Short mmCIF file of C-alpha atoms in Angstrom, two decimals:
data_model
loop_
_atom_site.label_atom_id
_atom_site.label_comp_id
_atom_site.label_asym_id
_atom_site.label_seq_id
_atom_site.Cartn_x
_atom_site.Cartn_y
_atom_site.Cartn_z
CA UNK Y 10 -13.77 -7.17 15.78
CA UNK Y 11 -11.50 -4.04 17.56
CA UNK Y 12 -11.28 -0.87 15.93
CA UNK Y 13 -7.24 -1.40 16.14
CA UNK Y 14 -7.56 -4.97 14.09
CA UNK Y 15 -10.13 -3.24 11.61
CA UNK Y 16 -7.10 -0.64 11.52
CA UNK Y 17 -4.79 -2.85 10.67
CA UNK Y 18 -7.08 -4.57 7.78
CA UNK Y 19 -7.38 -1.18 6.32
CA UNK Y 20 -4.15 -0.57 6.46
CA UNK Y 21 -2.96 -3.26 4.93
CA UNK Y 22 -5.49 -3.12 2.09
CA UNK Y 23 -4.93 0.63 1.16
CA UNK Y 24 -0.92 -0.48 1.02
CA UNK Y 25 -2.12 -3.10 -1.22
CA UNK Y 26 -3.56 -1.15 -3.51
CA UNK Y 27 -1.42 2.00 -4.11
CA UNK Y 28 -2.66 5.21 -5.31
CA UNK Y 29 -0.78 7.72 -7.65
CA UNK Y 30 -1.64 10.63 -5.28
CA UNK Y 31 -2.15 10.45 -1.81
CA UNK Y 32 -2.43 13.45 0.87
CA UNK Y 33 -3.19 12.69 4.86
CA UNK Y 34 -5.88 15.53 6.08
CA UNK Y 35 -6.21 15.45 10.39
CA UNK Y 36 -7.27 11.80 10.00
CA UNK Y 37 -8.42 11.36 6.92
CA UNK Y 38 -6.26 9.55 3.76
CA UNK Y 39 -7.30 11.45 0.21
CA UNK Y 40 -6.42 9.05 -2.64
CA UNK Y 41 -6.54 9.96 -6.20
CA UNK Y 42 -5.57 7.56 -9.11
CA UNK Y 43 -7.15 8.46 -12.58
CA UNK Y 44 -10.68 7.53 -11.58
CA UNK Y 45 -10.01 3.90 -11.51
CA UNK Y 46 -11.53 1.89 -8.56
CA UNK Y 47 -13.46 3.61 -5.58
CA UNK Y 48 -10.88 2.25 -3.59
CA UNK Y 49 -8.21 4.09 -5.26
CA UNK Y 50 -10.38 7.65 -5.32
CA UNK Y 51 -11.94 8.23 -1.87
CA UNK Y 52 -11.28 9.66 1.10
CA UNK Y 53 -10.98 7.25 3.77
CA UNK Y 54 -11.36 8.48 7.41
CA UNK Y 55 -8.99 5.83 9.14
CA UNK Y 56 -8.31 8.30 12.26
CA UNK Y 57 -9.09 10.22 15.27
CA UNK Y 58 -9.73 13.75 14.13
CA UNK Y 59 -9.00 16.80 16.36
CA UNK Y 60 -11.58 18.97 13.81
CA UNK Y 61 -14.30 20.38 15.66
CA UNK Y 62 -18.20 19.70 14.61
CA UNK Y 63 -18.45 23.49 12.89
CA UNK Y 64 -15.36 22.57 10.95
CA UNK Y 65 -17.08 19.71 8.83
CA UNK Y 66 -18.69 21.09 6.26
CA UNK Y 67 -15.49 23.42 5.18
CA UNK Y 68 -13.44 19.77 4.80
CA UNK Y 69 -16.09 18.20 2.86
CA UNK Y 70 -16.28 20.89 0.36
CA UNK Y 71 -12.17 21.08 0.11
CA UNK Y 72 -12.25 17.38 -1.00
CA UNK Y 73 -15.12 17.67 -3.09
CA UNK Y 74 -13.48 20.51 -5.23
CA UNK Y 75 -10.43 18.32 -4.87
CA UNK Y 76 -11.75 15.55 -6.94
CA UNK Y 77 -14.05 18.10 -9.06
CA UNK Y 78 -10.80 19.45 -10.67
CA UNK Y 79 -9.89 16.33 -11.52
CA UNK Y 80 -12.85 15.56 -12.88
CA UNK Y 81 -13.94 12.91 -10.53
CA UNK Y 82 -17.01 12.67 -7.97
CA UNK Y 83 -16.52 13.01 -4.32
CA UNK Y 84 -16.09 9.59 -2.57
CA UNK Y 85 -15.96 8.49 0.88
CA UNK Y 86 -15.28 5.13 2.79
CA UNK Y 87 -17.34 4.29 5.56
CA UNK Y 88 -15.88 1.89 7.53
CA UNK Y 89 -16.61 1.71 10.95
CA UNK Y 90 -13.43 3.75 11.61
CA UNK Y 91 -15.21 6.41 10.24
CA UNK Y 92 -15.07 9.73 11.92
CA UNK Y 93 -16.47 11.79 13.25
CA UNK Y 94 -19.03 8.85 13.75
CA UNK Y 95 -22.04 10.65 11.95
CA UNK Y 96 -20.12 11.78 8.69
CA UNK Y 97 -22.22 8.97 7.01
CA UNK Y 98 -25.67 10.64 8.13
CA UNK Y 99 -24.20 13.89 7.03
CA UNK Y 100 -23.18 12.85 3.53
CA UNK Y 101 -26.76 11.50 3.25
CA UNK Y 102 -28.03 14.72 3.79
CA UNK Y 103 -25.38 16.30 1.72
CA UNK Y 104 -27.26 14.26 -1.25
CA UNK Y 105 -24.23 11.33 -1.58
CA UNK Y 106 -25.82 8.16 -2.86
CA UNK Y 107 -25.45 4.85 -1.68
CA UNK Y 108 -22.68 2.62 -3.34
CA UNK Y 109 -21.11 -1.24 -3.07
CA UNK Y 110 -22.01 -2.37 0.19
CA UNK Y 111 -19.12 -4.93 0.62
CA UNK Y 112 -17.83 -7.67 3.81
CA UNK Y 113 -14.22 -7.99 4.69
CA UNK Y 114 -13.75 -11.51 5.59
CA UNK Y 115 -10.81 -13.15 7.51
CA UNK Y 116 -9.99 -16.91 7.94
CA UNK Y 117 -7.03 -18.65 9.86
CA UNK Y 118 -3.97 -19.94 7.97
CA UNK Y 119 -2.89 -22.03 10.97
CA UNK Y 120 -3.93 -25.48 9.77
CA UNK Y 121 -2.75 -27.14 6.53
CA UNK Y 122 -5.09 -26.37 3.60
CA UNK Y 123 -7.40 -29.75 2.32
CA UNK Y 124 -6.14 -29.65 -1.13
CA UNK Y 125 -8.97 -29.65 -4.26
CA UNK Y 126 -9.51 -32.37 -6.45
CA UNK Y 127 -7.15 -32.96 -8.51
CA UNK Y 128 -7.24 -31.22 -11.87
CA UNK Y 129 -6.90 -32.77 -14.95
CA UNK Y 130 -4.57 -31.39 -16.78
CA UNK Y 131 -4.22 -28.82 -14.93
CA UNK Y 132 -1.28 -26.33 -14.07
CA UNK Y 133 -0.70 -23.02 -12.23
CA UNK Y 134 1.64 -20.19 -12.92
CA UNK Y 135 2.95 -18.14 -9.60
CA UNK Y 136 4.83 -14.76 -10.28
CA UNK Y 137 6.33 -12.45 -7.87
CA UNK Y 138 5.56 -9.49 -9.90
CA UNK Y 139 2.89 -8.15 -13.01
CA UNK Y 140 3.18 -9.75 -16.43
CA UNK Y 141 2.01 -8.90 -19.52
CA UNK Y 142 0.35 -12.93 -19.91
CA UNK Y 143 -1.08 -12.57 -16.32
CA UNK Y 144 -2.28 -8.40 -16.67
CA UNK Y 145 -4.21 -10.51 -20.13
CA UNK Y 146 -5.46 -12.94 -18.66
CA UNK Y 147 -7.30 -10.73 -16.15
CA UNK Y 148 -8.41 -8.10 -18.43
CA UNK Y 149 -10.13 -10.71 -20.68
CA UNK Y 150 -11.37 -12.33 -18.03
CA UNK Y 151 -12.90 -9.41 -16.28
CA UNK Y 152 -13.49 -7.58 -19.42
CA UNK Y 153 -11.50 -4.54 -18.16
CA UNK Y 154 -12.17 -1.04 -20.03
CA UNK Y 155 -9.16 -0.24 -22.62
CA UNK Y 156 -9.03 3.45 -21.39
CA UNK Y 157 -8.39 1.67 -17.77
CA UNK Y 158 -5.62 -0.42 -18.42
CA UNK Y 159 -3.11 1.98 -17.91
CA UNK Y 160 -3.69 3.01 -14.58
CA UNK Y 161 -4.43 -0.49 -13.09
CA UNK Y 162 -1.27 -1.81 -14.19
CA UNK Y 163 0.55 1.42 -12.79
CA UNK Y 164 -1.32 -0.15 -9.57
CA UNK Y 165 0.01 -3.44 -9.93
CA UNK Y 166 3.41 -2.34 -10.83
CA UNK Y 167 3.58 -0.58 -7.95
CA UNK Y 168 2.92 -3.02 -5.05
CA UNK Y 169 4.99 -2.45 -2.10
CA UNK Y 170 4.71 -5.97 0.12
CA UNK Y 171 5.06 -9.06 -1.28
CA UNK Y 172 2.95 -10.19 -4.10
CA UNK Y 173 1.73 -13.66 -5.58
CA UNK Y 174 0.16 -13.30 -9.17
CA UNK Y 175 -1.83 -17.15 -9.92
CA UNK Y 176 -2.63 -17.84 -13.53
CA UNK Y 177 -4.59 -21.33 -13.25
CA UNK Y 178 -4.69 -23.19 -16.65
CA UNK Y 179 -6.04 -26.05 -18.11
CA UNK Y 180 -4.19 -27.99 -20.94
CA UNK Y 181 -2.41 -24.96 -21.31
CA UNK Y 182 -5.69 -22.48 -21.90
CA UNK Y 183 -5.80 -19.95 -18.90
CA UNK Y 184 -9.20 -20.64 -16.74
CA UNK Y 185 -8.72 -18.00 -14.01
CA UNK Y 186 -6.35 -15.76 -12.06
CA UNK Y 187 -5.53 -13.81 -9.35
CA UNK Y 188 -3.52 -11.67 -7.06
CA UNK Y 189 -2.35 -11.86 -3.53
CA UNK Y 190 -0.15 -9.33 -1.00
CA UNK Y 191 1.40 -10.15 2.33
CA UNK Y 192 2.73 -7.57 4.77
CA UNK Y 193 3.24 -8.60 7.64
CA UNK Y 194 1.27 -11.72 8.90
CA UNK Y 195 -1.68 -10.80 6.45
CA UNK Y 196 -2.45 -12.09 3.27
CA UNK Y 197 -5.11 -10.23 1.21
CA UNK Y 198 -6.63 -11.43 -1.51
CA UNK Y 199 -7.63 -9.51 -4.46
CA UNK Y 200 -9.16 -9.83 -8.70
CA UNK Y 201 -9.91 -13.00 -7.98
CA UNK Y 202 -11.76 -13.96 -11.38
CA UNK Y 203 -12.42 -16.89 -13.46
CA UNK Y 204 -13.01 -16.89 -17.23
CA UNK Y 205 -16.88 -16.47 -17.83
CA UNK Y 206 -16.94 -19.34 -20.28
CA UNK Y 207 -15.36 -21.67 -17.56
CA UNK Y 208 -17.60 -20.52 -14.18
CA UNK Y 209 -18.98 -23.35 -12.29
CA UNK Y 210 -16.21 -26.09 -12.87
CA UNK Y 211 -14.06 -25.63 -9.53
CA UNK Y 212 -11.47 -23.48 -11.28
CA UNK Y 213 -11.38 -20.72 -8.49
CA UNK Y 214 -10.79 -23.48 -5.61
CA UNK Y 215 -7.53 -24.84 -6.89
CA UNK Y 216 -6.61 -20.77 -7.87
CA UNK Y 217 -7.70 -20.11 -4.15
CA UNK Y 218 -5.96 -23.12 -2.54
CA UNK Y 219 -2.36 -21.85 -4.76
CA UNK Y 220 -2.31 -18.52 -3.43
CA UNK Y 221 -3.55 -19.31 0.31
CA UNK Y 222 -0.58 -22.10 0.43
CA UNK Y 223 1.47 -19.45 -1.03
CA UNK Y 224 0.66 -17.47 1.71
CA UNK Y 225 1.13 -19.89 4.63
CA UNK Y 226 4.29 -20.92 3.30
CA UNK Y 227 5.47 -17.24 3.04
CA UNK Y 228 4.98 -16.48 6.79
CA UNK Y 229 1.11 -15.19 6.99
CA UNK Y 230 -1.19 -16.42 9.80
CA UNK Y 231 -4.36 -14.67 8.22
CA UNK Y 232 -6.08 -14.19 4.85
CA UNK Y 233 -8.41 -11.62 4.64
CA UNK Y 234 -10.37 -10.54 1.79
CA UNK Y 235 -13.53 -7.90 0.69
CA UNK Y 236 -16.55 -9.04 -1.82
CA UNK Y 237 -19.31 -7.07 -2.41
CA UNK Y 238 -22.90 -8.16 -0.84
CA UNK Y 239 -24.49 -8.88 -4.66
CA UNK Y 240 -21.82 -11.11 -5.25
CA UNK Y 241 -23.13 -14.22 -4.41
CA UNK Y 242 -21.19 -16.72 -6.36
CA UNK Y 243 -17.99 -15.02 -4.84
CA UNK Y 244 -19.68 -15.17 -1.52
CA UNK Y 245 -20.36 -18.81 -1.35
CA UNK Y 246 -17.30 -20.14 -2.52
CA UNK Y 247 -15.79 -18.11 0.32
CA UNK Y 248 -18.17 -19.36 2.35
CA UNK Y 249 -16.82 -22.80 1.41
CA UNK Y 250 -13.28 -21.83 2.13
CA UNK Y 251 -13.91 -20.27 5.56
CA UNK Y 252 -13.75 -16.60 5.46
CA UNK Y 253 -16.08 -15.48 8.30
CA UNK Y 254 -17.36 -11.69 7.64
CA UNK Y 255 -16.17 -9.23 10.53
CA UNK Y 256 -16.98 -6.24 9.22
CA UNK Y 257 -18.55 -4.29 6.21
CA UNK Y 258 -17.75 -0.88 4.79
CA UNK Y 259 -19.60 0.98 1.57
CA UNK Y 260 -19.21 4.39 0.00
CA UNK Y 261 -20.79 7.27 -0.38
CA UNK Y 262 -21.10 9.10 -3.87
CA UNK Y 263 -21.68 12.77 -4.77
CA UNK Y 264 -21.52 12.52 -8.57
CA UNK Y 265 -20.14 15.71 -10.19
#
């Protein structure tokens, strides 16, 4: 895949997922949000940089006191946008570990969907915007942290582009949920989770076939999505959906 459609991707997903502070350093976006989600507090190096080599180590250490005030380890995306294009090699050595290899994954949108199964019984709730029943479905579901609720759903709240929350249910008990965002003519996918007591029954294809038919019939041509490589019960039912991986990104961590 081009480094312009990887862009793009990136893009999308950091609009997606709004932070609560945000600066833009020669290249690099800083995002800060309260510690919750790496995606939310890194530094993501999305563009050409006119720094010069001897100038590296001086922006590390700005963004690593950056996050130290707040309390918060340094974290960096590597995508393969990253540069310059050794940074990764140079946190290494700087003593950041290794963290959440993940695959971004794309499929088309152009042909009609097969639809599941039918479900018995069964019955999904779409919302343009956060609600309380949806925000507690998830949380159980996921078993979210209390002391995190707060800034997720100032996250949620705060979507820009246009935004399908799916609560699936069965006879009126809520299975599974999740949450999808279109700009533009992509559709990303994102806390897609099913209740742990109800894994394994097909609940997350008929969620997954409601928000991708939200999607084509909202304009998008593409539905990309990222899942984490030790994930693999997320990873096959992708695979049964086609989403084809085209590229992967991790992070690197230098804990306080």
């Amino acid at each position: 895949m081009s480094l312009p459609t990887i862009r793009t991707i990136e893009e999308a997903s950091l609009n997606a997922w709004p932070a609560r502070q945000q600066l833009v350093d020669d290249g690099w976006l800083i995002r800060f949000h309260d510690g919750y989600t790496r995606r939310a507090n890194s530094v993501n190096p999305l563009y050409p940089s006119a720094a010069s080599e001897a100038e590296l180590l001086k922006r590390v250490a700005k963004w690593e006191r950056f996050y130290a005030e707040r309390g918060r380890p340094a974290i960096f995306k590597i995508t393969p946008l990253v540069q310059p294009l050794h940074l990764d090699a140079f946190l290494a050595e700087r003593g950041y570990c290794y963290e959440a290899p993940t695959g971004v994954r794309i499929r088309s949108l152009a042909e009609p969907l097969t639809p599941p199964d039918t479900l018995p019984d069964g019955h999904a709730v779409v919302e343009s915007a956060l609600s309380d029943a949806w925000l507690g479905s998830y949380t159980t579901f996921s078993a979210t942290p209390p002391e995190t609720l707060a800034p997720m759903r100032a996250i949620l709240e705060n979507i820009a582009p246009a935004c399908c929350f799916v609560t699936q249910s069965v006879g009126g008990v809520p299975v599974a949920s999740g949450l999808g965002v279109r700009e533009g003519p992509l559709f990303g996918l994102y806390d897609i989770v099913t209740s742990p007591t109800q894994r394994g029954k097909g609940y997350g294809v008929h969620l997954l076939h409601t928000l991708l038919a939200w999607a084509r019939e909202n304009g998008a041509s593409h539905a990309y999505l990222a899942v984490m490589d030790d994930n693999a019960p997320a990873r096959r039912l992708y695979d049964k959906w086609g989403f084809v991986e085209v590229y992967t990104y991790w992070y690197r961590v230098k804990e306080l």
